[in-house]
Short mmCIF file of C-alpha atoms and ligand atoms in Angstrom, two decimals:
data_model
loop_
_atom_site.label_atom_id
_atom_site.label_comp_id
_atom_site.label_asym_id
_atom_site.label_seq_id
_atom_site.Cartn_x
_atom_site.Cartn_y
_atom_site.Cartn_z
CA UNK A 17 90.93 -68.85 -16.01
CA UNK A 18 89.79 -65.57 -17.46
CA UNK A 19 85.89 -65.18 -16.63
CA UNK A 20 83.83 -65.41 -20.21
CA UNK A 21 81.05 -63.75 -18.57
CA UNK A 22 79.62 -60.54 -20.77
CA UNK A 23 79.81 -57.30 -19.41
CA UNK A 24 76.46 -55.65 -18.42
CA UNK A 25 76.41 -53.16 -20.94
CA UNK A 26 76.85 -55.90 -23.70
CA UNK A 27 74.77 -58.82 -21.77
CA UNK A 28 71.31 -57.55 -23.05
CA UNK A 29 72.80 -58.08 -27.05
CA UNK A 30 74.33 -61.27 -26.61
CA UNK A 31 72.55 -64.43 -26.83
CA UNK A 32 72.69 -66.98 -23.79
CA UNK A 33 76.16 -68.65 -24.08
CA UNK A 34 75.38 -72.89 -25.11
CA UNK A 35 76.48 -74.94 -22.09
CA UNK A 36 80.60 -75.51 -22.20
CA UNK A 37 81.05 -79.47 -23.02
CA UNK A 38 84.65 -79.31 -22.39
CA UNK A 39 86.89 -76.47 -21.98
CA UNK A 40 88.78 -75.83 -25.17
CA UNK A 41 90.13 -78.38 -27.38
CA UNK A 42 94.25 -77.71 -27.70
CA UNK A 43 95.38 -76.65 -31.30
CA UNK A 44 98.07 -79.68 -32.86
CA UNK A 45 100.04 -76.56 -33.46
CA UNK A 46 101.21 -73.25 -32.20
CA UNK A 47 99.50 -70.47 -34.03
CA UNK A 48 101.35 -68.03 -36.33
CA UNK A 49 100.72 -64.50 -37.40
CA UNK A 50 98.48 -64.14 -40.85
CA UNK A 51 100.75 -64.72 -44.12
CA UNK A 52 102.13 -61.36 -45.48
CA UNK A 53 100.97 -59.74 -41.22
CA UNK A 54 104.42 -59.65 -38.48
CA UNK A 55 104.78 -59.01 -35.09
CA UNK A 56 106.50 -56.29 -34.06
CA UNK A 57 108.20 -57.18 -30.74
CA UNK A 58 111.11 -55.33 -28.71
CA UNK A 59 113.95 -54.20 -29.20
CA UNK A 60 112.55 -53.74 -32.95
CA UNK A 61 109.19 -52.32 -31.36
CA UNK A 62 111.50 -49.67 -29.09
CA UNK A 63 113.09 -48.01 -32.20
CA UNK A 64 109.49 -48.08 -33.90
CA UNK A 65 107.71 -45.69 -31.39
CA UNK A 66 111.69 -43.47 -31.75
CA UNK A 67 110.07 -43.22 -35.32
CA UNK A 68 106.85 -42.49 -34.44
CA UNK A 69 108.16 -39.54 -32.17
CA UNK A 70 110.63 -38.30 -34.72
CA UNK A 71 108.28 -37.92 -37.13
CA UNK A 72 105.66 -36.61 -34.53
CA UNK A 73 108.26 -33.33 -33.73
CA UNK A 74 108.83 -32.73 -37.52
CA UNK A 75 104.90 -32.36 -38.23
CA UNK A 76 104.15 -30.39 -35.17
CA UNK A 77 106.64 -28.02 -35.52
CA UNK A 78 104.84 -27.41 -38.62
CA UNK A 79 102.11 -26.95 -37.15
CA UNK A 80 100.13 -30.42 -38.45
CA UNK A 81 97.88 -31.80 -35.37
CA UNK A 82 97.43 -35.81 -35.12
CA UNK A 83 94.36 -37.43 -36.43
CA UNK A 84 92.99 -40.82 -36.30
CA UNK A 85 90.49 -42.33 -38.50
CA UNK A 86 88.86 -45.88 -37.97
CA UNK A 87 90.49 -49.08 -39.67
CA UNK A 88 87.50 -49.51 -41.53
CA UNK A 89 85.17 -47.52 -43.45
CA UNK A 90 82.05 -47.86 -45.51
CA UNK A 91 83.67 -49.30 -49.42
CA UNK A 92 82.18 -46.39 -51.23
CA UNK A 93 84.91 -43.99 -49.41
CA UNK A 94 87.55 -45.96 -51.10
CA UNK A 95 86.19 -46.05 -54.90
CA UNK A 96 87.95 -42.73 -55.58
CA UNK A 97 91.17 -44.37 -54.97
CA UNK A 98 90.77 -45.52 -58.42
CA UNK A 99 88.43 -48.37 -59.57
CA UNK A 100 91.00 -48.83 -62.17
CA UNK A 101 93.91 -49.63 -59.32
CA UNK A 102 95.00 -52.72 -58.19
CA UNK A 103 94.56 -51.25 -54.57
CA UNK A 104 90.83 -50.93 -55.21
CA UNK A 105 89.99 -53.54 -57.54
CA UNK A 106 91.90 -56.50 -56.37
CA UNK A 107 93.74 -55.63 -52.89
CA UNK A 108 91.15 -54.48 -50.32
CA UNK A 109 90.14 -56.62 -47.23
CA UNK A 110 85.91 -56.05 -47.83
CA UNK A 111 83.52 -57.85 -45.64
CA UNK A 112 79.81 -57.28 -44.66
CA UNK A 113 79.33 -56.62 -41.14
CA UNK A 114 76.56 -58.21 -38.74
CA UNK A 115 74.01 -55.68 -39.92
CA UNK A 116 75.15 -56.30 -43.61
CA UNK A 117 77.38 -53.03 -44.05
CA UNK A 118 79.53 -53.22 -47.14
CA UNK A 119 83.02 -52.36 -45.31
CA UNK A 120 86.71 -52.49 -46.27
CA UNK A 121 89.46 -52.69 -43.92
CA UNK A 122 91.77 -49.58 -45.17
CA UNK A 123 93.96 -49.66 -47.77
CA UNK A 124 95.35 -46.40 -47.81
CA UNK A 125 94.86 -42.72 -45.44
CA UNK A 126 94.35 -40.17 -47.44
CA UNK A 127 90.64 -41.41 -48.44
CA UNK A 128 89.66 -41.49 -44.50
CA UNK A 129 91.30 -38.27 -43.54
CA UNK A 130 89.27 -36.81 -46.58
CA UNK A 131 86.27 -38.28 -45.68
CA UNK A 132 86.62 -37.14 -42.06
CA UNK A 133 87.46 -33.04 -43.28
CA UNK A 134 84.19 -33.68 -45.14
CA UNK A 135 82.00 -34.69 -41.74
CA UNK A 136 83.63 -32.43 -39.73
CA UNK A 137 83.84 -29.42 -41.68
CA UNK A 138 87.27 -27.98 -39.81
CA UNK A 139 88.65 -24.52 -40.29
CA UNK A 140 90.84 -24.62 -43.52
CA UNK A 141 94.16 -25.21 -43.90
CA UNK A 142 93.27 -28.03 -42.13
CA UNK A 143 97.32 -29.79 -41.55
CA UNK A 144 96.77 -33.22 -40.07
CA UNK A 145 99.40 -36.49 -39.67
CA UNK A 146 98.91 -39.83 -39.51
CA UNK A 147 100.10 -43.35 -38.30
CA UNK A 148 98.85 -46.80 -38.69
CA UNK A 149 98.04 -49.52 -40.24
CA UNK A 150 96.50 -50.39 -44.24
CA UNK A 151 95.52 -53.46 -45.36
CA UNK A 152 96.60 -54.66 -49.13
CA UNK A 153 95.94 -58.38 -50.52
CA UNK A 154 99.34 -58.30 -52.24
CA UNK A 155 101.96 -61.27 -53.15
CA UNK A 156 103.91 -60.84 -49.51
CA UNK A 157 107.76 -60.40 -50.30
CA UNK A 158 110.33 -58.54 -48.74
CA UNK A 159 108.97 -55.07 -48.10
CA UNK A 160 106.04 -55.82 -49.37
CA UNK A 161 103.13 -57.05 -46.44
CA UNK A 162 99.18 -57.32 -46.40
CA UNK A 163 99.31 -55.33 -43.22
CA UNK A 164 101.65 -52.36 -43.26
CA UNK A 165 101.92 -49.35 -41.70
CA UNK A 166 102.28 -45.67 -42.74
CA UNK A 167 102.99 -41.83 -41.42
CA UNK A 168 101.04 -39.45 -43.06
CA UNK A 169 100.33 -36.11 -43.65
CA UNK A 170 97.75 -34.13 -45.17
CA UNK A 171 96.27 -30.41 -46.21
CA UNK A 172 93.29 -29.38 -47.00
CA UNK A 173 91.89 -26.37 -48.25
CA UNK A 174 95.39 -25.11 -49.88
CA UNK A 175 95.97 -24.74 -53.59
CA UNK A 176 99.07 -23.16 -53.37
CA UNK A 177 101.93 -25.34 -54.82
CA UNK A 178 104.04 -24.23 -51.69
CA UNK A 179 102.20 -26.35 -49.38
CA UNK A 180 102.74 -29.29 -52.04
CA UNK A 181 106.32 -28.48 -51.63
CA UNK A 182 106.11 -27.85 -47.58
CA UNK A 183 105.01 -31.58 -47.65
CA UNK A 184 108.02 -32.51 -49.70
CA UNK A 185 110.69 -30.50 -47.55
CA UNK A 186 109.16 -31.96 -44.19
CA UNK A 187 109.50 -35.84 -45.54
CA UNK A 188 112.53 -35.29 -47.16
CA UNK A 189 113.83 -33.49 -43.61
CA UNK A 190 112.59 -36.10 -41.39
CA UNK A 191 114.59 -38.78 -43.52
CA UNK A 192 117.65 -36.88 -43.39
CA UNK A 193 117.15 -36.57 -39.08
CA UNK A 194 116.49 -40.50 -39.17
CA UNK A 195 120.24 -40.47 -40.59
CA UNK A 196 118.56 -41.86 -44.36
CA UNK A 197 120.69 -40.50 -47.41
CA UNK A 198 121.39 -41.64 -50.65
CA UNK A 199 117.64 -41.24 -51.01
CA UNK A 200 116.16 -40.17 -54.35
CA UNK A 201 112.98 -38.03 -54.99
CA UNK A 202 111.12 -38.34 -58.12
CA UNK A 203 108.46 -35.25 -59.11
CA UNK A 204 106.13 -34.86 -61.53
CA UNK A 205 102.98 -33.27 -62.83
CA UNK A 206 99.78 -35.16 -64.03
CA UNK A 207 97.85 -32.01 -64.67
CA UNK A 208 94.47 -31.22 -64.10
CA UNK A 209 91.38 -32.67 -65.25
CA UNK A 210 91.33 -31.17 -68.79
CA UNK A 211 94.61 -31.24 -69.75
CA UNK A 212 94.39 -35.14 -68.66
CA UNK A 213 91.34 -36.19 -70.76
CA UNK A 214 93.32 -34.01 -74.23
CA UNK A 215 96.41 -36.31 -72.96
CA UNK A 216 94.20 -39.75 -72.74
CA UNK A 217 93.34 -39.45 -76.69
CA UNK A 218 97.29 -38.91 -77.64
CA UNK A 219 98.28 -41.75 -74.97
CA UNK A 220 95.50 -44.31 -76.06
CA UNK A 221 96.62 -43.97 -79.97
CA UNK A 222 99.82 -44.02 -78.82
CA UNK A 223 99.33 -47.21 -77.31
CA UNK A 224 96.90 -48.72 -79.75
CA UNK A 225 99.80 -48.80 -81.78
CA UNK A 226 102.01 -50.85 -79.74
CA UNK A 227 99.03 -52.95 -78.51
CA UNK A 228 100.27 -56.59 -79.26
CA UNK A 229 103.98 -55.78 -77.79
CA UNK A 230 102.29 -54.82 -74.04
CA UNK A 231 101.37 -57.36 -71.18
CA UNK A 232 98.30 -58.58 -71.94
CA UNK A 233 97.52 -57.17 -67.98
CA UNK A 234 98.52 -53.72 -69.34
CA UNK A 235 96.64 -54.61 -72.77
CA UNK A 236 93.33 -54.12 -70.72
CA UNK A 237 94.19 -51.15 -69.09
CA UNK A 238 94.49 -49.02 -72.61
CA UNK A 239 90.33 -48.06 -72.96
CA UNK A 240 89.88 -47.51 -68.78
CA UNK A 241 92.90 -46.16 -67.52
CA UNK A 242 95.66 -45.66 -70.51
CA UNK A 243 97.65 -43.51 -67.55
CA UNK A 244 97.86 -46.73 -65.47
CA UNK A 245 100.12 -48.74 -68.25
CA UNK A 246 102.62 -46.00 -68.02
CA UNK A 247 102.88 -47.40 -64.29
CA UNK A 248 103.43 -50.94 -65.10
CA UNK A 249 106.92 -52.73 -63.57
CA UNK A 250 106.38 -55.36 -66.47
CA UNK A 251 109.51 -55.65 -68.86
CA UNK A 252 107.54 -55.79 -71.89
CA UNK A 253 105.00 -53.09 -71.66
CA UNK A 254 108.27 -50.61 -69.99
CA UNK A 255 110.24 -51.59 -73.72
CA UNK A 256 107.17 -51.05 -75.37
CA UNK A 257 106.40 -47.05 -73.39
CA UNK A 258 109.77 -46.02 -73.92
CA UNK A 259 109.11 -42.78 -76.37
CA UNK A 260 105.11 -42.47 -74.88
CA UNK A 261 103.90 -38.99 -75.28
CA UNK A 262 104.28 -37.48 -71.57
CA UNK A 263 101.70 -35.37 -69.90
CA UNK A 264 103.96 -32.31 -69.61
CA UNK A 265 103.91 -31.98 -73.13
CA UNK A 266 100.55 -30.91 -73.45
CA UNK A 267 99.84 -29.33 -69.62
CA UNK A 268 97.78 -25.92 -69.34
CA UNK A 269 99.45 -23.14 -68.58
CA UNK A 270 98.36 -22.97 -64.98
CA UNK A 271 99.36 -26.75 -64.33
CA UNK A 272 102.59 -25.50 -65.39
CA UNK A 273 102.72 -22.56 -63.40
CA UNK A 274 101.89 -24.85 -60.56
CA UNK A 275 104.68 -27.16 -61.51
CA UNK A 276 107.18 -24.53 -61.89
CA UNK A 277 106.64 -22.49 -58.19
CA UNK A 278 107.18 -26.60 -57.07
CA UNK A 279 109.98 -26.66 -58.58
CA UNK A 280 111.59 -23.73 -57.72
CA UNK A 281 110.28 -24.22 -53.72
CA UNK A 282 112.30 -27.30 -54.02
CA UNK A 283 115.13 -25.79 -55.15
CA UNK A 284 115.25 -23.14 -52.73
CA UNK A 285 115.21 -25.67 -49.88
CA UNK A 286 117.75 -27.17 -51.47
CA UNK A 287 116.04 -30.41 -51.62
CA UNK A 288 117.31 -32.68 -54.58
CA UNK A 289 114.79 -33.92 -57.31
CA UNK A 290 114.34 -35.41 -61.13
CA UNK A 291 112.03 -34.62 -62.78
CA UNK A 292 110.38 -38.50 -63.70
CA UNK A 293 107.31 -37.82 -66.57
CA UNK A 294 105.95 -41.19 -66.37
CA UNK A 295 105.44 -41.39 -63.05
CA UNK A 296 101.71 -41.47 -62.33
CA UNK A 297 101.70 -43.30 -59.16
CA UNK A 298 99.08 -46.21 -58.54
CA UNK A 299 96.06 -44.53 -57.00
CA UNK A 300 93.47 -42.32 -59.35
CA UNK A 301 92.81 -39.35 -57.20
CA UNK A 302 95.89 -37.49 -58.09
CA UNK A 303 95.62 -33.98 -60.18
CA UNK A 304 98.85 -31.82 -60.42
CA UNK A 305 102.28 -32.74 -58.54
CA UNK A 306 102.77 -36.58 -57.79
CA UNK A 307 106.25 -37.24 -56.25
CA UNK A 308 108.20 -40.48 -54.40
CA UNK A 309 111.00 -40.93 -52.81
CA UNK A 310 113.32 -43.96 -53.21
CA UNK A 311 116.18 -45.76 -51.19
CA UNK A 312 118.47 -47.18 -53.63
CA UNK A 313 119.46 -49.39 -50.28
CA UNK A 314 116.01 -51.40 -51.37
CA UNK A 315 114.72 -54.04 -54.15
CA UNK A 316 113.94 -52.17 -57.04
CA UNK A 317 110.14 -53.53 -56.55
CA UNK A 318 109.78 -52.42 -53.43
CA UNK A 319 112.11 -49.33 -53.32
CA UNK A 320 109.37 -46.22 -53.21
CA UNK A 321 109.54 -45.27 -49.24
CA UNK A 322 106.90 -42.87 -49.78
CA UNK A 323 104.82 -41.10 -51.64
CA UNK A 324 102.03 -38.79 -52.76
CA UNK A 325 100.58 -35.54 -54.15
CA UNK A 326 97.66 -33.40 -54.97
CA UNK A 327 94.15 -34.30 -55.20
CA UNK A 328 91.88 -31.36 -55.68
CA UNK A 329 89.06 -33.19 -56.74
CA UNK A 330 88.90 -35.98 -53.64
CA UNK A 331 86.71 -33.67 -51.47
CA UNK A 332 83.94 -33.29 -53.92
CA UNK A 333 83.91 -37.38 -55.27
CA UNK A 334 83.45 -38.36 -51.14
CA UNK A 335 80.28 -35.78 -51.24
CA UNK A 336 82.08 -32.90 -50.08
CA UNK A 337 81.85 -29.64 -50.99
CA UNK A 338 85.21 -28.99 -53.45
CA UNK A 339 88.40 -28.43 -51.19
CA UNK A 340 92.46 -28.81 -53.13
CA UNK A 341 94.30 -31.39 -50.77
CA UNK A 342 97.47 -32.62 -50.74
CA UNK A 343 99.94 -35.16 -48.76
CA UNK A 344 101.94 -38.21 -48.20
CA UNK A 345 102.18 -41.38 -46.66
CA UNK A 346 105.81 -43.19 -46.14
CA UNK A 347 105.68 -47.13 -45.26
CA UNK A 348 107.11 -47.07 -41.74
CA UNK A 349 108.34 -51.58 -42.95
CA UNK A 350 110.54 -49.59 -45.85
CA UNK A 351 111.66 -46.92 -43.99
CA UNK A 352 113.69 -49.36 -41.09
CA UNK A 353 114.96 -51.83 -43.45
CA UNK A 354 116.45 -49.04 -45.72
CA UNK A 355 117.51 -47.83 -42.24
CA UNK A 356 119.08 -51.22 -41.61
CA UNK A 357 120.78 -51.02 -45.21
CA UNK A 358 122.15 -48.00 -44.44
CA UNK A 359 123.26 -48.91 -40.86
CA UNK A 360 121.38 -46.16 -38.99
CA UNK A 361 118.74 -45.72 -36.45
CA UNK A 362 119.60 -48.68 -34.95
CA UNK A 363 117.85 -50.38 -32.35
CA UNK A 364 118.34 -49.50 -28.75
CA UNK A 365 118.20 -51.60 -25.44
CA UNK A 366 115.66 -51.26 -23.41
CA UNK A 367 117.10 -48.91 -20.58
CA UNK A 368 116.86 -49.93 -17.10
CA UNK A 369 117.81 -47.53 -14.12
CA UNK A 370 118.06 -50.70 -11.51
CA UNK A 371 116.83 -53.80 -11.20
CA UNK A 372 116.20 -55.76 -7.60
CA UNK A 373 117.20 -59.24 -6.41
CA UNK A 374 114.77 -59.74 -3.33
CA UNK A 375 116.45 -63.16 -1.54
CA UNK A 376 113.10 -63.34 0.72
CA UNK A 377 109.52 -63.93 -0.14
CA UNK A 378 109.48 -60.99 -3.13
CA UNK A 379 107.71 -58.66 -0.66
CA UNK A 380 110.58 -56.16 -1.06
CA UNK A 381 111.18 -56.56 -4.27
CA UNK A 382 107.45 -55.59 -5.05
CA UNK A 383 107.57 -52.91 -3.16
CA UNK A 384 110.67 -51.38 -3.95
CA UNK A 385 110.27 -51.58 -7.51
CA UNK A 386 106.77 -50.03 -7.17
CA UNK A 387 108.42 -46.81 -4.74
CA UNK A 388 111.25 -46.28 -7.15
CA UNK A 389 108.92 -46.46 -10.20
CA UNK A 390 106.50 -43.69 -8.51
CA UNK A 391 109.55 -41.62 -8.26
CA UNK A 392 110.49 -41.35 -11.79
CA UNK A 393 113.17 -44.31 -12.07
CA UNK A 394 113.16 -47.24 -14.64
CA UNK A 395 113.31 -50.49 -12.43
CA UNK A 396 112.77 -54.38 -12.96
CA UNK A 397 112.56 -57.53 -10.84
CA UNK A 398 112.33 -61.21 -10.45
CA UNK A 399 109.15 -63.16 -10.20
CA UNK A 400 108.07 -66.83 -9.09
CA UNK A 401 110.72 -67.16 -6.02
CA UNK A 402 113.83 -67.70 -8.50
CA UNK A 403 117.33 -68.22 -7.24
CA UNK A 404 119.62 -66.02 -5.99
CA UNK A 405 122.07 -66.34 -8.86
CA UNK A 406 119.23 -66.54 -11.27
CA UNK A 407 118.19 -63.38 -10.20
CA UNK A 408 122.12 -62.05 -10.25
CA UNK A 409 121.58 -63.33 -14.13
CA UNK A 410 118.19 -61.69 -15.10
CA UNK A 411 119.86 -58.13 -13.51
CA UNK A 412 122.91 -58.88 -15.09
CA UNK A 413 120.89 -59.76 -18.81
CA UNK A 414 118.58 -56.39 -18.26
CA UNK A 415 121.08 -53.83 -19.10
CA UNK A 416 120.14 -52.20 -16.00
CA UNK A 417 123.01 -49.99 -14.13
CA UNK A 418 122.67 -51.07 -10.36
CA UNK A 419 121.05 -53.93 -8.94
CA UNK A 420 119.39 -53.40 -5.71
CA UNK A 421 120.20 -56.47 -3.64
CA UNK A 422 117.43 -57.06 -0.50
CA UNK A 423 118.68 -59.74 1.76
CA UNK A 424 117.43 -60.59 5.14
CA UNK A 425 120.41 -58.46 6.56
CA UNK A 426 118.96 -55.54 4.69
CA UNK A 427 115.79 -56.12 5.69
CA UNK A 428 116.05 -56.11 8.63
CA UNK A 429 118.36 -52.88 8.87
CA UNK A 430 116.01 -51.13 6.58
CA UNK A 431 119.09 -51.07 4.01
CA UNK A 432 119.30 -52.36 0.12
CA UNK A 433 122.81 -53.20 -1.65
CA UNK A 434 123.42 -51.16 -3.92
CA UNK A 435 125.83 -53.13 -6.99
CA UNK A 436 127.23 -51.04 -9.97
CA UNK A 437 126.57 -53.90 -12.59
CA UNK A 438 129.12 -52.03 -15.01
CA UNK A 439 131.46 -52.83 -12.35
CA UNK A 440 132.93 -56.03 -10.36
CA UNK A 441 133.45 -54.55 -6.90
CA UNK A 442 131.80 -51.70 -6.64
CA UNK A 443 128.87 -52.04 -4.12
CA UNK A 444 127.38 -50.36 -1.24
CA UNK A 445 124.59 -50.11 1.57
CA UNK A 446 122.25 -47.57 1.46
CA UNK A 447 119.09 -46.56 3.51
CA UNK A 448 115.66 -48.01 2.07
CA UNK A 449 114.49 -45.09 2.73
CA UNK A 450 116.82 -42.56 0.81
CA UNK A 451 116.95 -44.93 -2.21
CA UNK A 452 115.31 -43.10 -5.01
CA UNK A 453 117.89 -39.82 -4.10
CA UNK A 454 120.83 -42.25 -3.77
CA UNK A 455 120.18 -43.96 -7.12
CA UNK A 456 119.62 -40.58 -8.58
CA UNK A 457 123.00 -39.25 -7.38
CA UNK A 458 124.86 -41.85 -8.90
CA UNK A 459 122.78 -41.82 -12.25
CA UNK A 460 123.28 -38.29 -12.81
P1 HAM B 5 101.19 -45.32 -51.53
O1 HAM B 5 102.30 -44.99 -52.44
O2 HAM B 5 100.23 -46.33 -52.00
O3 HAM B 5 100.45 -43.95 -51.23
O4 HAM B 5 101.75 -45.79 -50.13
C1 HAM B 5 102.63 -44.97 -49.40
C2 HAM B 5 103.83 -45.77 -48.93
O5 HAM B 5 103.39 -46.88 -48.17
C3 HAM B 5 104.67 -46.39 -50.06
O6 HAM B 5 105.60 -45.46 -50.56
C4 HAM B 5 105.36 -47.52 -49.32
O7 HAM B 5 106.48 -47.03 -48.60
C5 HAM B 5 104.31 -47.95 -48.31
N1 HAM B 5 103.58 -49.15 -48.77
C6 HAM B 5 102.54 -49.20 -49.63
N2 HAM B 5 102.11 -50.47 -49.78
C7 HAM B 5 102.91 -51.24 -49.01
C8 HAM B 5 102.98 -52.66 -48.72
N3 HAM B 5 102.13 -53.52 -49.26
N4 HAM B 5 103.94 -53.10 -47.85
C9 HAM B 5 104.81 -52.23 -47.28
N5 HAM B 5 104.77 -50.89 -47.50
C10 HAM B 5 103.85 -50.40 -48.35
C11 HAM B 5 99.38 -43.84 -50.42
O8 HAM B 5 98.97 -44.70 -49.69
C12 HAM B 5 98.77 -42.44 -50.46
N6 HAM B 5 97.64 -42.41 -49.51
C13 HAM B 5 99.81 -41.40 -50.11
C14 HAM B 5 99.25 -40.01 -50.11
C15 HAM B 5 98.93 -39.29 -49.02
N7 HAM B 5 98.95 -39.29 -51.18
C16 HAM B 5 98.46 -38.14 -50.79
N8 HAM B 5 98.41 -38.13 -49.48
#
C-alpha cells in the first residue's frame, strides 16, 4: 500500500492525520470521468501529442516560443473576457481557495498570456503559443465538453494588421499539413472603440424595433451588449437580425485601412475567406479583425474549429500599460473529429522495435529490454511469469517487428532468438551481446 505519510517539507502545514478506523470503504461502483470531462487514452492519445508537435514546428518556424500559464488565476483576470458573455457570466469553474482567494479555473488563454506579458514585461513583439486545457460549464454534446483543450497563439506589442494576418496564414497552414480541407474562414472587422459605441446607438434602435420578435435571452442583451444578439444561434432572434445595420457600415477610416491591408495579406497568401459582418465572436475583448474557421465536416453548433482576433485594449483593462495584441486558439476535441470526418490524421499504432518472451524467471527479459532501451530501440515484455504462448500472443498483439525469444538454451549460450513476427519462418540466433547492432541491421 502506498505510504500516506506527508513529506517533510509539507509535514509542518498539515494537521496530525485522525487515527485510520478501517482502511477505505470500497465504492458500490466504478468511478467515471466528470460529465462533459474524457479520457484521452492511446492510440487516440498517440495521434494527440502528433498534433501537438505539428503545430509546435508551424509556430516555431515562425518564430513564436511556448508559454505556459497556470490553470487558474485570480477571477478579476477573466472579467475582460466580457461580463456580458456566457463564458464569464455563466460558464467559469470559480471557487475560493483555503486562504479565501476568489479563483476561476480558466476558461479561455488569451486572458492569462495577457496577464503574464503584463508581469513580466518581455521585449515586444512578444510571439508566444499555447496548449492546454479551459474549463466551460456548458450543456456537454458532441464537440462541445466542460474540459477542452486548445493551441494557441498570441502577439503582443504589434498593431500592424500583417501580424493579424500572419496568425491567420499559420492556422490556416497548419490545417492544411494536418490533411484538413474543405475548411471555411470567416473575417471580419468590429472596429475600434469609437466607431463601436456610434454603432451601439444605430444597433440598439435597430433592435428596439424588433424587440418582441427576439428570444427573450437575446431580449436582455439589447441595453448591455446589443453586439452580443447579433451572435445568437437562436432561430428567432437570427429571422429577426436579418437586415441589422453592420459595423462596417459606419467603421473609421483607419479601422478600414486596417481591414483592407488584412484583406489583401490574405489574398496574397492565397488563403480563402468571406467576408461574415455579423460575426462578433462570443468574448468582449475584441477591437478590429475577428475571424473563425469552420469544418463543414461538423454540427453546425459546434462547427467553429478556431478562432480569434485583435484586442488592443486587453493589456491596459488587466492593469497593464496599453500594448495591441492579437491571436487564436483552435479546440484540439474539433480539430480530430473533423479530422475523423474527413478521414485524415489517423491514428497510429504504437511502434514497437522488439518485444521479448523470457521462458525463465523474467531475469532476461528485464534486462534485455532495459540494454536495448539504453541503446535507442523501442522494446516491450511480459510480466507476472505468463506462459510461453501467452507471451508468443502479447508479442504477436504489440505490433512489434521481432520478438526476442530467451530460453534456457539461449541462456545459457549467451544467445536470444531472434523471430521476424511479419514472418512465419523466419528466425535466427544471435549473440546477447551484439543484439542492439543485430536488431538495428535488420530494422534499417
Ligand atoms: P473561442 O472561440 O472561445 O476563443 O475558443 C477557441 C476554440 O476552442 C473554438 O473555436 C473551439 O474550437 C474550441 N472550443 C471552445 N469551447 C469549446 C468547448 N466547450 N468544447 C470544445 N471545444 C471548444 C478563445 O478562447 C480565444 N481565447 C481565442 C483567441 C486567442 N482570441 C485571441 N487570441
Amino acid at each position: 500500500m502506498p505510504s500516506t505519510t506527508p513529506t517533510a517539507s509539507c509535514r509542518a502545514r498539515v494537521p496530525e492525520p485522525a487515527p485510520v478506523v478501517s482502511a477505505f470503504v470500497a465504492s458500490p461502483e466504478p468511478f467515471k470521468a466528470p460529465i462533459g470531462t474524457r479520457d484521452i487514452l492511446p492510440p487516440e492519445s498517440g495521434r494527440w501529442t502528433r498534433l501537438l508537435a505539428e503545430f509546435a514546428q508551424v509556430m516555431h518556424l515562425a518564430g513564436y516560443g511556448f508559454i505556459q500559464t497556470p490553470m487558474f488565476e485570480d477571477i478579476a483576470v477573466f472579467r475582460p473576457v466580457g461580463e456580458g458573455t456566457d463564458v464569464v457570466s455563466k460558464e467559469m469553474y470559480d471557487f475560493f481557495d483555503k486562504g479565501e482567494r476568489h479563483l476561476a479555473l480558466r476558461p479561455e488563454g488569451t486572458a492569462s498570456v495577457v496577464r503574464a506579458f503584463n508581469q513580466h514585461h518581455p521585449n515586444v513583439p512578444w510571439k508566444v503559443w499555447y496548449a492546454g486545457p479551459n474549463f466551460r460549464y456548458e450543456k456537454p454534446q458532441a464537440g462541445r465538453f466542460r474540459q477542452h483543450h486548445q493551441l494557441g497563439a498570441e502577439c503582443i506589442g504589434v498593431s500592424d494588421p500583417d501580424i493579424d494576418v500572419e496568425l491567420m496564414v499559420l492556422l490556416w497552414d497548419f490545417f492544411c499539413t494536418i490533411g484538413l480541407s474543405g475548411l471555411r474562414l470567416s473575417i471580419n472587422s468590429i472596429g475600434d472603440l469609437e466607431t463601436r459605441h456610434g454603432y451601439y446607438e444605430h444597433l440598439r434602435a435597430y433592435l428596439d424595433a424588433r424587440r418582441d420578435s427576439l428570444d427573450p435571452e437575446d431580449r436582455r442583451k439589447i441595453d448591455q451588449h446589443p453586439m452580443r444578439v447579433l451572435d445568437s444561434k437562436r432561430p428567432d432572434t437570427r429571422e429577426a437580425i436579418a437586415d441589422a445595420p453592420t459595423l462596417l457600415d459606419v467603421m473609421s477610416g483607419v479601422s478600414r485601412a486596417h481591414f483592407e491591408r488584412v484583406r489583401n495579406g490574405l489574398a496574397a497568401a492565397g488563403v480563402p475567406f468571406e467576408i461574415e459582418p455579423r460575426l462578433v465572436r462570443g468574448l468582449d475583448y475584441y477591437t478590429h479583425t475577428v475571424f473563425e474557421i469552420q469544418s463543414p465536416a461538423l454540427e453546425s453548433a459546434q462547427s467553429a474549429i478556431g478562432g480569434g482576433g485583435r484586442y488592443d485594449g486587453l493589456a491596459e483593462a488587466l492593469g497593464g500599460k496599453a500594448a495591441p495584441g492579437t491571436g487564436f486558439a483552435a479546440g484540439i476535441e474539433r480539430i480530430l473529429l473533423a479530422c475523423d470526418a474527413e478521414g485524415v490524421f489517423a491514428e497510429k499504432g504504437v511502434h514497437l522495435d522488439a518485444f521479448v518472451v523470457d521462458l525463465g524467471d523474467g531475469s532476461a527479459a528485464r534486462d534485455v529490454s532495459a540494454g536495448l532501451r539504453r541503446a535507442g530501440l523501442s522494446v516491450d515484455r511480459a510480466f507476472d511469469a505468463r506462459s510461453p504462448k501467452a507471451q508468443m500472443k502479447a508479442a504477436n498483439r504489440s505490433g512489434a517487428r521481432f520478438a526476442l525469444i530467451i530460453g534456457e538454451d539461449e541462456l545459457a549460450a549467451g544467445m536470444v532468438t531472434l523471430k521476424d513476427l511479419r514472418s512465419d519462418v523466419q528466425q535466427e540466433l544471435v549473440p546477447r551481446e551484439n543484439l542492439a547492432d543485430e536488431l538495428r541491421k535488420r530494422l534499417s
